[in-house]
mmCIF file of C-alpha atoms and ligand atoms in Angstrom:
data_model
loop_
_atom_site.group_PDB
_atom_site.id
_atom_site.type_symbol
_atom_site.label_atom_id
_atom_site.label_comp_id
_atom_site.label_asym_id
_atom_site.label_seq_id
_atom_site.Cartn_x
_atom_site.Cartn_y
_atom_site.Cartn_z
ATOM 1 C CA MET A 1 111.985 81.991 82.456
ATOM 2 C CA GLU A 2 108.845 83.997 82.175
ATOM 3 C CA ILE A 3 107.659 85.862 85.219
ATOM 4 C CA SER A 4 104.484 84.294 86.481
ATOM 5 C CA GLU A 5 101.147 85.990 86.932
ATOM 6 C CA LYS A 6 101.555 85.091 90.569
ATOM 7 C CA LEU A 7 104.646 87.266 91.035
ATOM 8 C CA PHE A 8 103.122 90.335 89.423
ATOM 9 C CA SER A 9 99.958 89.790 91.360
ATOM 10 C CA ALA A 10 101.955 89.679 94.613
ATOM 11 C CA ALA A 11 103.567 93.008 93.671
ATOM 12 C CA TRP A 12 100.156 94.471 92.864
ATOM 13 C CA ASP A 13 98.788 93.369 96.244
ATOM 14 C CA ALA A 14 101.858 94.750 98.066
ATOM 15 C CA ALA A 15 101.156 98.215 96.639
ATOM 16 C CA ARG A 16 97.999 98.279 98.768
ATOM 17 C CA ASN A 17 100.234 98.598 101.848
ATOM 18 C CA SER A 18 102.084 101.595 100.432
ATOM 19 C CA TYR A 19 102.683 104.477 102.818
ATOM 20 C CA SER A 20 102.796 107.333 100.327
ATOM 21 C CA PRO A 21 100.831 110.313 101.707
ATOM 22 C CA TYR A 22 103.195 112.800 100.014
ATOM 23 C CA SER A 23 103.453 111.482 96.461
ATOM 24 C CA LYS A 24 100.241 109.463 96.522
ATOM 25 C CA PHE A 25 102.121 107.095 94.250
ATOM 26 C CA ARG A 26 101.838 103.517 95.398
ATOM 27 C CA VAL A 27 104.456 100.937 94.433
ATOM 28 C CA GLY A 28 104.613 97.252 95.205
ATOM 29 C CA ALA A 29 107.493 94.836 94.596
ATOM 30 C CA ALA A 30 107.659 91.050 94.772
ATOM 31 C CA ILE A 31 110.854 89.001 94.699
ATOM 32 C CA LEU A 32 110.953 85.367 93.605
ATOM 33 C CA CYS A 33 113.584 83.557 95.669
ATOM 34 C CA GLY A 34 115.570 80.480 94.642
ATOM 35 C CA ASP A 35 113.517 78.276 96.965
ATOM 36 C CA GLY A 36 110.306 79.369 95.233
ATOM 37 C CA SER A 37 109.168 81.674 97.997
ATOM 38 C CA ILE A 38 107.943 85.214 97.259
ATOM 39 C CA ILE A 39 108.773 88.178 99.451
ATOM 40 C CA THR A 40 107.122 91.539 98.932
ATOM 41 C CA GLY A 41 107.779 95.164 99.819
ATOM 42 C CA THR A 42 106.211 98.555 99.308
ATOM 43 C CA ASN A 43 107.339 102.174 99.287
ATOM 44 C CA VAL A 44 107.509 103.841 102.696
ATOM 45 C CA GLU A 45 107.725 107.624 102.560
ATOM 46 C CA ASN A 46 108.842 110.090 105.209
ATOM 47 C CA ARG A 47 108.066 113.715 105.905
ATOM 48 C CA SER A 48 111.806 114.227 105.427
ATOM 49 C CA PHE A 49 111.312 113.317 101.789
ATOM 50 C CA GLY A 50 114.815 112.067 101.066
ATOM 51 C CA LEU A 51 114.411 109.263 103.587
ATOM 52 C CA THR A 52 111.755 107.557 101.487
ATOM 53 C CA ILE A 53 112.381 103.880 100.825
ATOM 54 C CA CYS A 54 111.310 102.490 97.453
ATOM 55 C CA ALA A 55 109.299 99.303 97.140
ATOM 56 C CA GLU A 56 112.153 97.419 95.476
ATOM 57 C CA ARG A 57 114.622 98.099 98.275
ATOM 58 C CA SER A 58 111.942 97.444 100.855
ATOM 59 C CA ALA A 59 111.343 93.979 99.359
ATOM 60 C CA LEU A 60 115.049 93.239 99.059
ATOM 61 C CA VAL A 61 115.773 94.164 102.669
ATOM 62 C CA ALA A 62 112.799 92.083 103.824
ATOM 63 C CA ALA A 63 114.037 89.088 101.812
ATOM 64 C CA VAL A 64 117.598 89.271 103.105
ATOM 65 C CA SER A 65 116.271 89.750 106.627
ATOM 66 C CA ALA A 66 114.272 86.569 106.145
ATOM 67 C CA GLY A 67 117.425 84.663 105.277
ATOM 68 C CA ARG A 68 117.241 84.706 101.457
ATOM 69 C CA GLN A 69 120.028 85.850 99.180
ATOM 70 C CA ASP A 70 119.319 83.766 96.071
ATOM 71 C CA PHE A 71 116.961 85.729 93.822
ATOM 72 C CA LYS A 72 115.500 84.817 90.451
ATOM 73 C CA ALA A 73 113.095 87.571 89.538
ATOM 74 C CA ILE A 74 111.375 90.750 90.653
ATOM 75 C CA ALA A 75 108.035 92.217 89.688
ATOM 76 C CA ILE A 76 107.091 95.831 90.307
ATOM 77 C CA ALA A 77 103.584 97.260 90.218
ATOM 78 C CA THR A 78 102.846 100.975 89.888
ATOM 79 C CA PRO A 79 99.043 101.132 89.887
ATOM 80 C CA ASP A 80 98.883 104.953 90.079
ATOM 81 C CA ALA A 81 101.044 105.512 87.004
ATOM 82 C CA SER A 82 99.831 106.053 83.428
ATOM 83 C CA TYR A 83 102.693 103.905 82.109
ATOM 84 C CA ALA A 84 104.912 101.067 83.349
ATOM 85 C CA VAL A 85 107.495 102.653 85.678
ATOM 86 C CA SER A 86 110.930 101.059 85.902
ATOM 87 C CA PRO A 87 113.055 100.909 89.092
ATOM 88 C CA CYS A 88 114.960 104.107 90.001
ATOM 89 C CA GLY A 89 118.731 104.290 89.694
ATOM 90 C CA ALA A 90 119.356 103.757 93.419
ATOM 91 C CA CYS A 91 117.228 100.597 93.404
ATOM 92 C CA ARG A 92 118.982 99.258 90.316
ATOM 93 C CA GLN A 93 122.311 99.546 92.116
ATOM 94 C CA VAL A 94 121.014 97.875 95.272
ATOM 95 C CA LEU A 95 119.307 95.040 93.360
ATOM 96 C CA THR A 96 122.552 94.170 91.555
ATOM 97 C CA GLU A 97 124.172 93.419 94.901
ATOM 98 C CA PHE A 98 122.155 90.168 94.986
ATOM 99 C CA PHE A 99 120.431 89.649 91.636
ATOM 100 C CA PRO A 100 122.462 88.078 88.811
ATOM 101 C CA PRO A 101 122.438 89.939 85.453
ATOM 102 C CA ASP A 102 120.090 87.336 83.912
ATOM 103 C CA ALA A 103 117.484 87.693 86.643
ATOM 104 C CA GLN A 104 114.094 88.586 85.236
ATOM 105 C CA VAL A 105 112.399 91.939 85.851
ATOM 106 C CA GLU A 106 108.868 92.910 85.084
ATOM 107 C CA PHE A 107 107.212 96.267 85.763
ATOM 108 C CA GLY A 108 103.727 97.387 84.983
ATOM 109 C CA ASN A 109 101.086 99.955 85.836
ATOM 110 C CA LYS A 110 98.364 97.374 85.216
ATOM 111 C CA PRO A 111 98.347 93.626 84.706
ATOM 112 C CA GLU A 112 97.827 94.045 80.974
ATOM 113 C CA ASN A 113 100.625 96.619 80.529
ATOM 114 C CA ARG A 114 103.893 95.072 81.665
ATOM 115 C CA VAL A 115 107.458 95.522 80.441
ATOM 116 C CA HIS A 116 109.831 92.584 80.732
ATOM 117 C CA CYS A 117 113.625 92.813 80.885
ATOM 118 C CA THR A 118 116.612 91.682 82.955
ATOM 119 C CA ILE A 119 118.665 93.180 85.747
ATOM 120 C CA GLY A 120 121.615 93.291 83.354
ATOM 121 C CA ALA A 121 119.616 95.421 80.932
ATOM 122 C CA LEU A 122 118.675 97.834 83.700
ATOM 123 C CA MET A 123 122.261 98.046 84.998
ATOM 124 C CA PRO A 124 124.811 97.485 82.229
ATOM 125 C CA TYR A 125 128.554 97.607 82.942
ATOM 126 C CA ASP A 126 127.870 96.716 86.555
ATOM 127 C CA ALA A 127 131.092 96.602 88.556
ATOM 128 C CA LEU A 128 132.888 95.927 91.826
ATOM 129 C CA HIS A 129 131.268 92.617 92.799
ATOM 130 C CA ASP A 130 134.765 91.394 93.680
ATOM 131 C CA LEU A 131 134.744 93.740 96.692
ATOM 132 C CA ALA A 132 132.389 91.314 98.476
ATOM 133 C CA HIS A 133 134.871 88.407 98.341
HETATM 134 N N1 THU B 201 109.164 104.675 94.053
HETATM 135 C C1 THU B 201 109.372 103.329 94.249
HETATM 136 O O1 THU B 201 108.978 102.796 95.283
HETATM 137 N N2 THU B 201 109.986 102.626 93.269
HETATM 138 C C2 THU B 201 110.337 103.133 92.072
HETATM 139 O O2 THU B 201 110.914 102.420 91.254
HETATM 140 C C3 THU B 201 110.034 104.526 91.730
HETATM 141 C C4 THU B 201 109.660 105.365 92.886
HETATM 142 C C5 THU B 201 108.420 105.435 95.075
HETATM 143 C C6 THU B 201 109.237 106.423 95.838
HETATM 144 C C7 THU B 201 108.152 107.426 96.256
HETATM 145 O O3 THU B 201 107.518 106.943 97.436
HETATM 146 C C8 THU B 201 107.166 107.370 95.114
HETATM 147 O O4 THU B 201 107.406 106.155 94.426
HETATM 148 C C9 THU B 201 107.272 108.528 94.151
HETATM 149 O O5 THU B 201 108.560 108.707 93.672
#
């Protein structure tokens, strides 16, 4: 499945809501749910820097809070970057809690510069899913 223009565009739009006065680095994320709905998130920084929440986790928490747990794809937009920025290690771990390894990922700093991969590629040798059952 190719990630649609619509999903990346939703991520791009979500970056406009970024609260990033410290890094001035806006990030937007958009999750495609199994029912076809799209839920977005953005990075929310804090003056205690370590409490910053990335866009990917922000979107995931919003989606689960809205009753979704079946996810197909995620798009991430980093409009302030000079290259396509991939999710950080913490976000990769959190995404694998719900996203299957074959879920599609796309990240880009502009619509015409996007990298496409899968959750499994970002987080190989993922483990311990049996703890949830
Ligand atoms: N950030 C994200 O939201 N997602 C990423 O994948 C990389 C980093 C945010 C955290 C912080 O607000 C800013 O980008 C700079 O690190």
